[in-house]
Amino acid sequence: MSNRPLNVGLIGGGGGAFIVQPHQRAINFDGTRRVVAAALHPDPATATREAAAWPYPIKGYESYDAMIADQAGKPVGERLDYALIVTPNFVHFDPAMKCIKAGIPVFCEKPLTVTLEESDKLVQAVKEHKVPFAVSHTYLGHWTTRLARHIVRSGLIGEVRWVDSYYLQGWLADKAEDSNNMQAEWRVDPKRAGASCCGGDIGTHALMQLRYITGLEVTRVRGQLETFVGGRQLDDHFTTYCQLSNGGKAMVRASQICIGHKNDLRIEVNGTRGTLYWEQEQPERLVIMLPNQPDRAYWRGAVSANDGFLGDLPEDLMAEPNIPAGHPEAFHDGLRSPASRLRGRCPCIQRREAVLQRRQQICQCRRRPHRDRLRRSGCSQPSEDMAWVDVLTDANTDESSLIPPRGAPPKCPAFLAPCVQFAVLRGFHRRGDKRVLPERTLGFLCRGGDREWIAGEDLRSGKDSTPIGVLTPLQELVDRTASR
């Protein structure tokens, strides 16, 4: 296999965008990838001007249409190996679909799209065109998150009883969207963000931590989306109370009006034998609390197997840290996206040559969650799951149009653990062939294995939530396109 760096094309990222900066820094960490082309802004003049002023030489395009058309005609090795989409939510679908049809693999910021209909179209296109596709969930990339997953799923803290997973911020405590804050402006605009700000933006991270670490599904839910800042169109506070697939309970919550909180993502898992907690703002540390024993703090790079609590640890987990403990890797390291980490040790997705010729695996993956999720029986496979937010708008109907339950949600295989699709559902009734919920209903659209289900509750009833919805086949998101 060639050791050349993978060619990456940016879609979005100009005009002071935030998320492109950690992405492009992660790309440049180890020399396995390089940004070579970009369509940075919807305004052609701004796009070319910002490309010319980029910190290192790249080929600038006036639009992503121009970039995709130009790159699709280049030979393998010279064209893009994948496109990185870092635009606001409402500009995910169109460039993603055009890349797929052009045969260019995609790494897309979450959420995948702003509607389920668009997401399903991308799923079908990926299946038809056999193009690798991945969605970014940054915090699953921390080594300590993977250690937490091993501890909980190995039963070391017993059966999971209660999980509190939350993400608190304070940057929207006032009306920042009226102060020329670009990040705030689009996040609170339903046309650009979808129908949820706080839940869709950061509540998804809290949910994904819960699902990835515990491997459990949300089967019933009740909750509330609230807007504390007057005149704001979307929620800035988000609270859900969940029942889990093992009978345990959980709180998944998020807020962007908690003054003093920066990026306070935390998960605490309470089991029958102990408690585990992890904090994003101290990502190198994982704490275990056991009855009548001192708390145990595990630090990345300083963990030993068979220490009296931990048993044997997975070989790949122990091989992961590559700098001594006490030197934080943190956020940028978690964002090392699918394509090149530890070349020669952890192939994860397949590069363009493999898609076209069906024989070579893509070069190495630096993004841990993708590598970990896709490993089956000791070998890596293309992505079989994506996670995204879908928000359905309000609809007026009566309760008689509720779709009755049709069985319990299926258990999601361990390797598909992060495949839930998080949904804030408001307005779910029958309208032709479409499925929607009654007004003021909150729920999750959950997908696992080959099934999907809706879990929700009418907030007017005040009763315990019960599963509602229909079970339908879930299309495989990405075909396996290369031999092992």
Coordinates of C-alpha atoms in Angstrom, one line a residue:
M1 CA 0.0 0.0 0.0
S2 CA 1.2 3.5 -0.8
N3 CA 2.3 5.6 2.1
R4 CA 1.4 8.9 0.4
P5 CA -0.6 11.3 2.5
L6 CA -4.4 11.3 1.9
N7 CA -5.7 14.3 0.0
V8 CA -8.5 16.1 1.9
G9 CA -10.9 18.7 0.6
L10 CA -12.7 21.1 2.9
I11 CA -16.3 22.1 2.3
G12 CA -17.0 25.1 4.5
G13 CA -14.7 26.5 7.2
G14 CA -14.3 30.1 6.0
G15 CA -15.6 33.3 7.6
G16 CA -14.3 32.6 11.1
A17 CA -15.8 29.1 11.4
F18 CA -14.9 27.3 14.6
I19 CA -14.9 23.5 13.9
V20 CA -12.7 23.6 10.9
Q21 CA -9.7 24.7 13.0
P22 CA -9.5 21.6 15.3
H23 CA -10.3 19.4 12.3
Q24 CA -7.4 20.8 10.1
R25 CA -5.0 20.7 13.1
A26 CA -5.9 17.1 13.7
I27 CA -5.4 16.4 10.0
N28 CA -1.9 17.7 10.2
F29 CA -0.8 15.9 13.3
D30 CA 1.1 12.9 11.9
G31 CA 1.6 13.6 8.2
T32 CA -0.8 10.9 7.0
R33 CA -3.2 13.5 5.5
R34 CA -3.1 16.9 4.1
V35 CA -5.7 19.5 3.1
V36 CA -5.1 20.2 -0.6
A37 CA -8.3 21.9 -1.7
A38 CA -11.2 23.9 -0.3
A39 CA -14.5 25.6 -1.0
L40 CA -14.5 27.7 2.1
H41 CA -17.5 30.0 1.7
P42 CA -20.8 30.3 -0.2
D43 CA -19.7 33.7 -1.6
P44 CA -17.3 32.9 -4.5
A45 CA -15.1 35.9 -4.0
T46 CA -14.8 35.3 -0.3
A47 CA -14.1 31.6 -0.9
T48 CA -11.1 32.3 -3.3
R49 CA -9.8 35.1 -1.1
E50 CA -9.8 33.0 2.1
A51 CA -8.2 30.1 0.2
A52 CA -5.4 32.4 -0.9
A53 CA -4.9 33.5 2.7
W54 CA -5.0 29.9 4.2
P55 CA -2.0 29.1 6.5
Y56 CA -0.6 26.7 3.9
P57 CA -1.0 26.4 0.2
I58 CA -4.3 24.9 -1.0
K59 CA -6.3 25.1 -4.2
G60 CA -9.3 27.3 -3.6
Y61 CA -12.6 26.9 -5.4
E62 CA -15.5 29.3 -5.8
S63 CA -18.0 26.7 -4.7
Y64 CA -18.2 23.1 -3.6
D65 CA -19.9 22.3 -6.9
A66 CA -16.8 23.4 -8.7
M67 CA -14.5 21.5 -6.4
I68 CA -16.4 18.2 -6.7
A69 CA -16.7 18.5 -10.5
D70 CA -12.9 19.2 -10.8
Q71 CA -11.8 16.5 -8.4
A72 CA -14.1 13.8 -9.8
G73 CA -12.2 14.0 -13.1
K74 CA -8.8 13.4 -11.6
P75 CA -7.1 10.1 -11.4
V76 CA -6.8 8.1 -8.2
G77 CA -3.8 9.4 -6.2
E78 CA -4.3 12.9 -7.5
R79 CA -7.9 13.5 -6.6
L80 CA -9.4 13.9 -3.1
D81 CA -9.4 10.8 -0.9
Y82 CA -12.2 12.3 1.1
A83 CA -14.1 15.5 1.6
L84 CA -14.6 17.1 5.1
I85 CA -17.9 18.9 5.5
V86 CA -17.8 21.6 8.2
T87 CA -20.7 23.8 7.1
P88 CA -23.7 24.8 9.2
N89 CA -26.3 22.0 9.5
F90 CA -28.5 23.0 6.6
V91 CA -25.6 22.8 4.2
H92 CA -24.7 19.2 5.0
F93 CA -27.0 17.3 2.7
D94 CA -26.4 18.8 -0.7
P95 CA -22.5 18.6 -0.8
A96 CA -22.6 15.2 0.9
M97 CA -25.0 13.8 -1.8
K98 CA -22.9 15.4 -4.6
C99 CA -19.7 13.9 -3.2
I100 CA -21.3 10.5 -2.9
K101 CA -22.5 10.6 -6.5
A102 CA -19.0 11.7 -7.6
G103 CA -17.4 8.7 -5.7
I104 CA -15.7 10.9 -3.2
P105 CA -15.7 9.6 0.4
V106 CA -17.2 11.9 3.0
F107 CA -16.4 12.8 6.7
C108 CA -19.3 15.0 7.8
E109 CA -19.8 17.0 11.0
K110 CA -22.8 16.1 13.1
P111 CA -25.7 16.3 12.7
L112 CA -25.8 14.5 9.4
T113 CA -28.8 16.6 8.1
V114 CA -31.7 18.6 9.6
T115 CA -34.4 16.1 8.5
L116 CA -34.8 12.4 8.6
E117 CA -35.9 12.4 4.9
E118 CA -32.6 13.9 3.8
S119 CA -30.7 11.5 6.0
D120 CA -32.4 8.5 4.6
K121 CA -31.6 9.7 1.1
L122 CA -27.9 9.9 2.0
V123 CA -28.1 6.4 3.5
Q124 CA -29.5 5.0 0.2
A125 CA -27.0 6.9 -1.9
V126 CA -24.1 5.5 0.2
K127 CA -25.4 2.0 -0.3
E128 CA -25.9 2.4 -4.0
H129 CA -22.6 4.1 -4.7
K130 CA -20.5 2.2 -2.2
V131 CA -18.7 5.2 -0.9
P132 CA -17.2 5.3 2.6
F133 CA -19.1 7.9 4.8
A134 CA -18.5 8.8 8.5
V135 CA -20.1 11.3 10.9
S136 CA -18.0 13.1 13.6
H137 CA -18.7 12.6 17.3
T138 CA -15.6 14.1 18.8
Y139 CA -15.7 13.0 22.4
L140 CA -15.9 9.3 21.6
G141 CA -12.3 9.8 20.4
H142 CA -10.8 10.2 23.9
W143 CA -8.8 7.2 25.1
T144 CA -10.5 7.5 28.5
T145 CA -13.9 7.2 26.9
R146 CA -12.8 3.9 25.4
L147 CA -11.4 2.7 28.7
A148 CA -14.8 3.7 30.4
R149 CA -16.6 1.6 27.7
H150 CA -14.4 -1.4 28.4
I151 CA -15.0 -1.1 32.2
V152 CA -18.7 -0.7 32.0
R153 CA -19.3 -3.3 29.3
S154 CA -17.1 -5.8 31.1
G155 CA -19.3 -5.6 34.1
L156 CA -16.6 -4.3 36.5
I157 CA -19.1 -1.9 38.1
G158 CA -22.0 -4.3 37.9
E159 CA -25.3 -3.9 36.3
V160 CA -26.1 -0.3 35.2
R161 CA -28.8 1.2 37.4
W162 CA -28.5 5.0 36.7
V163 CA -26.7 7.2 34.2
D164 CA -26.5 11.0 34.4
S165 CA -25.0 12.3 31.1
Y166 CA -25.0 16.0 30.5
Y167 CA -23.4 18.9 28.5
L168 CA -23.5 22.4 30.0
Q169 CA -22.5 25.6 28.4
G170 CA -23.1 29.3 29.3
W171 CA -22.3 31.1 26.1
L172 CA -25.9 31.5 25.1
A173 CA -27.0 32.9 28.5
D174 CA -27.8 36.2 26.8
K175 CA -28.9 36.9 23.3
A176 CA -25.6 36.4 21.6
E177 CA -27.2 36.1 18.2
D178 CA -27.9 39.8 18.3
S179 CA -24.2 40.7 18.8
N180 CA -22.9 39.6 15.4
N181 CA -21.9 36.2 16.8
M182 CA -21.8 34.0 13.8
Q183 CA -21.8 30.8 15.8
A184 CA -24.9 31.9 17.7
E185 CA -26.7 33.3 14.7
W186 CA -27.1 30.1 12.8
R187 CA -27.5 27.8 15.8
V188 CA -30.7 29.5 16.9
D189 CA -32.1 29.9 13.4
P190 CA -34.6 27.1 12.6
K191 CA -33.9 27.4 8.9
R192 CA -30.2 26.7 9.3
A193 CA -30.0 24.6 12.5
G194 CA -33.2 22.6 12.3
A195 CA -35.9 22.6 15.0
S196 CA -33.6 22.2 18.0
C197 CA -30.6 24.3 19.1
C198 CA -29.4 23.0 22.5
G199 CA -30.6 19.4 22.0
G200 CA -29.3 19.0 18.5
D201 CA -26.1 20.9 19.1
I202 CA -24.8 19.4 22.3
G203 CA -27.5 17.1 23.7
T204 CA -26.5 14.6 21.1
H205 CA -23.0 14.4 22.6
A206 CA -24.4 13.6 26.0
L207 CA -26.6 10.8 24.4
M208 CA -23.7 9.4 22.4
Q209 CA -21.5 9.2 25.5
L210 CA -24.2 7.2 27.3
R211 CA -24.8 4.8 24.4
Y212 CA -21.1 4.3 23.5
I213 CA -20.0 3.7 27.1
T214 CA -22.9 1.6 28.3
G215 CA -24.0 -0.1 25.1
L216 CA -27.6 0.4 26.3
E217 CA -30.6 1.8 24.3
V218 CA -33.1 4.4 25.2
T219 CA -36.5 2.6 25.2
R220 CA -38.8 5.2 26.9
V221 CA -38.3 8.9 27.4
R222 CA -40.0 12.0 28.7
G223 CA -38.7 15.5 28.7
Q224 CA -38.8 19.1 27.9
L225 CA -37.3 21.6 25.5
E226 CA -37.2 25.1 27.0
T227 CA -36.1 28.6 25.9
F228 CA -35.0 30.9 28.7
V229 CA -33.8 33.8 26.6
G230 CA -36.7 35.9 25.4
G231 CA -37.2 36.2 21.7
R232 CA -35.0 33.2 20.9
Q233 CA -36.6 30.9 18.3
L234 CA -35.1 27.6 19.4
D235 CA -34.4 25.8 22.7
D236 CA -31.5 26.7 24.9
H237 CA -32.2 24.2 27.7
F238 CA -32.9 20.5 27.1
T239 CA -33.9 17.8 29.7
T240 CA -34.9 14.2 29.2
Y241 CA -35.6 11.3 31.6
C242 CA -35.0 7.9 30.0
Q243 CA -35.6 4.3 30.6
L244 CA -32.8 2.1 29.3
S245 CA -33.0 -1.3 27.6
N246 CA -31.7 -3.1 30.7
G247 CA -34.4 -1.5 32.9
G248 CA -32.1 1.1 34.3
K249 CA -32.8 4.8 34.2
A250 CA -30.9 7.9 32.9
M251 CA -31.0 11.6 32.6
V252 CA -29.7 13.1 29.3
R253 CA -29.6 16.8 29.5
A254 CA -28.0 19.9 28.1
S255 CA -28.0 23.6 28.6
Q256 CA -26.4 26.6 27.0
I257 CA -27.6 29.2 29.5
C258 CA -25.6 28.0 32.6
I259 CA -23.2 30.9 33.2
G260 CA -19.7 29.8 34.1
H261 CA -19.9 26.5 32.3
K262 CA -17.7 26.2 29.2
N263 CA -17.8 22.8 27.6
D264 CA -18.8 20.8 30.6
L265 CA -19.6 17.4 29.2
R266 CA -19.8 14.7 31.9
I267 CA -21.1 11.2 32.3
E268 CA -21.6 9.3 35.5
V269 CA -22.6 5.6 35.4
N270 CA -23.9 4.1 38.7
G271 CA -23.8 0.3 38.8
T272 CA -24.7 -2.3 41.4
R273 CA -21.0 -2.7 42.3
G274 CA -19.5 0.8 41.8
T275 CA -19.6 4.2 40.0
L276 CA -17.7 5.5 37.1
Y277 CA -17.4 9.2 36.0
W278 CA -15.6 11.1 33.2
E279 CA -15.4 14.8 32.5
Q280 CA -14.5 16.3 29.1
E281 CA -12.8 19.2 30.7
Q282 CA -10.4 16.7 32.4
P283 CA -10.3 14.2 29.6
E284 CA -7.1 12.4 30.6
R285 CA -8.7 11.1 33.9
L286 CA -11.4 8.5 34.6
V287 CA -12.6 7.9 38.1
I288 CA -13.9 4.7 39.7
M289 CA -15.6 4.7 43.1
L290 CA -16.1 1.4 44.9
P291 CA -17.7 0.6 48.3
N292 CA -15.4 1.1 51.3
Q293 CA -12.4 1.8 49.1
P294 CA -10.5 4.9 48.1
D295 CA -11.5 6.3 44.7
R296 CA -9.4 5.1 41.8
A297 CA -8.2 7.7 39.2
Y298 CA -7.0 6.3 36.0
W299 CA -4.9 8.5 33.7
R300 CA -4.3 8.0 30.0
G301 CA -0.8 6.5 29.6
A302 CA -0.6 5.4 33.2
V303 CA -3.0 2.4 33.4
S304 CA -1.9 -1.2 34.1
A305 CA -3.8 -4.3 33.7
N306 CA -4.6 -6.6 36.6
D307 CA -4.3 -3.9 39.3
G308 CA -6.8 -5.4 41.7
F309 CA -9.8 -3.8 39.8
L310 CA -9.0 -4.0 36.2
G311 CA -8.4 -7.4 34.7
D312 CA -6.8 -8.0 31.3
L313 CA -7.1 -5.0 29.0
P314 CA -7.5 -5.1 25.2
E315 CA -4.2 -5.0 23.4
D316 CA -5.3 -2.2 21.1
L317 CA -6.4 -0.1 24.0
M318 CA -3.1 -0.5 25.8
A319 CA -1.2 0.3 22.6
E320 CA -3.1 3.5 22.0
P321 CA -1.3 6.2 24.1
N322 CA 1.7 7.5 22.3
I323 CA 2.9 10.2 24.6
P324 CA 3.7 9.9 28.4
A325 CA 0.9 10.5 30.9
G326 CA 0.6 14.1 32.0
H327 CA 1.0 15.5 28.4
P328 CA -2.6 16.1 27.4
E329 CA -3.8 15.0 24.0
A330 CA -7.4 16.2 24.6
F331 CA -9.8 17.8 22.0
H332 CA -7.6 17.9 18.9
D333 CA -6.5 14.3 19.4
G334 CA -10.1 13.2 19.7
L335 CA -10.8 14.8 16.4
R336 CA -8.3 12.9 14.4
S337 CA -10.7 11.9 11.7
P338 CA -11.0 8.6 9.8
A339 CA -8.1 8.0 7.5
S340 CA -4.8 8.1 9.4
R341 CA -3.9 7.3 12.9
L342 CA -1.1 4.9 13.7
R343 CA -0.5 3.9 10.1
G344 CA 0.2 0.2 10.0
R345 CA -1.8 -0.7 13.1
C346 CA -5.4 0.3 12.8
P347 CA -7.0 0.3 9.3
C348 CA -10.5 1.6 9.8
I349 CA -12.3 2.8 6.6
Q350 CA -11.4 2.2 3.1
R351 CA -9.6 4.7 0.9
R352 CA -10.7 5.6 -2.6
E353 CA -8.5 3.0 -4.3
A354 CA -10.3 0.3 -2.3
V355 CA -13.7 1.6 -3.2
L356 CA -12.9 1.6 -6.9
Q357 CA -10.8 -1.6 -7.1
R358 CA -12.3 -3.5 -4.2
R359 CA -9.1 -4.8 -2.9
Q360 CA -7.1 -2.4 -0.7
Q361 CA -8.1 -1.2 2.7
I362 CA -8.0 2.4 3.4
C363 CA -4.9 3.6 5.3
Q364 CA -4.8 4.0 9.0
C365 CA -7.3 5.7 11.2
R366 CA -6.5 8.2 13.8
R367 CA -10.1 8.7 15.0
R368 CA -10.6 6.2 17.7
P369 CA -14.4 5.9 17.8
H370 CA -14.6 4.8 14.2
R371 CA -11.8 2.4 14.6
D372 CA -13.2 0.9 17.7
R373 CA -16.8 0.7 16.4
L374 CA -15.9 -0.9 13.2
R375 CA -13.5 -3.6 14.5
R376 CA -15.1 -7.0 14.2
S377 CA -13.3 -10.3 14.9
G378 CA -10.0 -8.6 14.8
C379 CA -10.4 -6.9 11.4
S380 CA -11.7 -3.5 10.4
Q381 CA -14.7 -2.9 8.2
P382 CA -16.3 0.1 6.5
S383 CA -18.7 2.1 8.6
E384 CA -22.0 0.3 9.3
D385 CA -23.6 3.0 11.2
M386 CA -24.0 6.7 11.3
A387 CA -25.5 8.9 14.0
W388 CA -27.3 12.2 13.4
V389 CA -30.0 14.4 14.6
D390 CA -33.4 14.6 13.1
V391 CA -35.9 17.1 14.3
L392 CA -39.5 17.0 13.2
T393 CA -41.7 20.1 13.3
D394 CA -44.9 20.6 15.2
A395 CA -48.1 19.3 13.7
N396 CA -51.7 19.7 14.9
T397 CA -53.6 16.5 15.5
D398 CA -55.6 14.6 18.1
E399 CA -54.4 11.7 20.1
S400 CA -56.6 9.2 18.2
S401 CA -54.0 9.3 15.4
L402 CA -51.2 7.9 17.5
I403 CA -49.5 4.9 16.0
P404 CA -49.8 2.0 18.5
P405 CA -46.7 0.1 19.8
R406 CA -45.5 -2.9 17.8
G407 CA -43.1 -4.7 20.0
A408 CA -40.0 -3.7 22.1
P409 CA -36.9 -2.2 20.6
P410 CA -34.3 -4.8 19.6
K411 CA -31.0 -5.2 21.3
C412 CA -28.3 -3.4 19.3
P413 CA -25.1 -5.5 18.7
A414 CA -22.1 -4.3 20.6
F415 CA -20.2 -3.2 17.5
L416 CA -23.2 -1.0 16.4
A417 CA -23.5 0.6 19.9
P418 CA -23.1 4.2 18.7
C419 CA -25.7 3.9 15.9
V420 CA -28.6 5.6 17.6
Q421 CA -30.2 8.5 15.7
F422 CA -31.2 11.1 18.3
A423 CA -34.4 12.9 17.6
V424 CA -36.4 15.6 19.3
L425 CA -39.8 14.7 18.0
R426 CA -42.6 17.3 18.1
G427 CA -45.7 16.6 16.1
F428 CA -46.0 12.9 15.2
H429 CA -49.3 11.9 13.5
R430 CA -50.4 10.3 10.3
R431 CA -50.3 12.7 7.3
G432 CA -50.6 10.6 4.2
D433 CA -47.7 8.1 4.4
K434 CA -45.7 10.2 6.9
R435 CA -45.4 9.5 10.6
V436 CA -45.6 12.3 13.1
L437 CA -46.3 12.6 16.9
P438 CA -49.0 14.7 18.7
E439 CA -48.1 18.3 19.5
R440 CA -45.9 18.8 22.6
T441 CA -44.6 15.2 22.4
L442 CA -40.9 14.5 23.0
G443 CA -39.1 11.4 21.9
F444 CA -36.1 9.7 20.4
L445 CA -35.9 8.1 17.0
C446 CA -33.7 5.0 17.9
R447 CA -32.0 2.8 15.4
G448 CA -30.0 -0.3 16.2
G449 CA -29.1 -3.4 14.3
D450 CA -31.7 -3.8 11.6
R451 CA -34.6 -2.1 13.4
E452 CA -35.8 1.4 14.2
W453 CA -38.3 2.6 16.8
I454 CA -39.8 5.7 18.2
A455 CA -39.8 6.2 22.0
G456 CA -41.8 9.1 23.2
E457 CA -44.4 10.6 25.5
D458 CA -47.2 13.1 25.3
L459 CA -46.0 15.8 27.7
R460 CA -49.7 16.7 28.5
S461 CA -50.4 13.4 30.2
G462 CA -47.9 13.5 33.0
K463 CA -47.8 9.7 33.0
D464 CA -44.8 7.5 32.7
S465 CA -43.6 7.4 29.1
T466 CA -44.4 4.5 26.9
P467 CA -42.8 3.4 23.6
I468 CA -44.8 4.5 20.6
G469 CA -44.1 4.1 16.9
V470 CA -43.5 1.5 14.3
L471 CA -40.6 -0.9 13.7
T472 CA -39.2 -0.9 10.2
P473 CA -36.1 -2.3 8.6
L474 CA -33.0 -0.2 8.9
Q475 CA -31.0 -0.1 5.6
E476 CA -27.4 -0.9 5.9
L477 CA -25.6 2.4 5.8
V478 CA -22.4 1.4 4.0
D479 CA -21.8 -1.8 2.0
R480 CA -18.6 -3.6 2.6
T481 CA -16.7 -2.9 -0.5
A482 CA -13.3 -4.6 -0.1
S483 CA -12.0 -8.0 0.7
R484 CA -10.6 -8.5 4.2

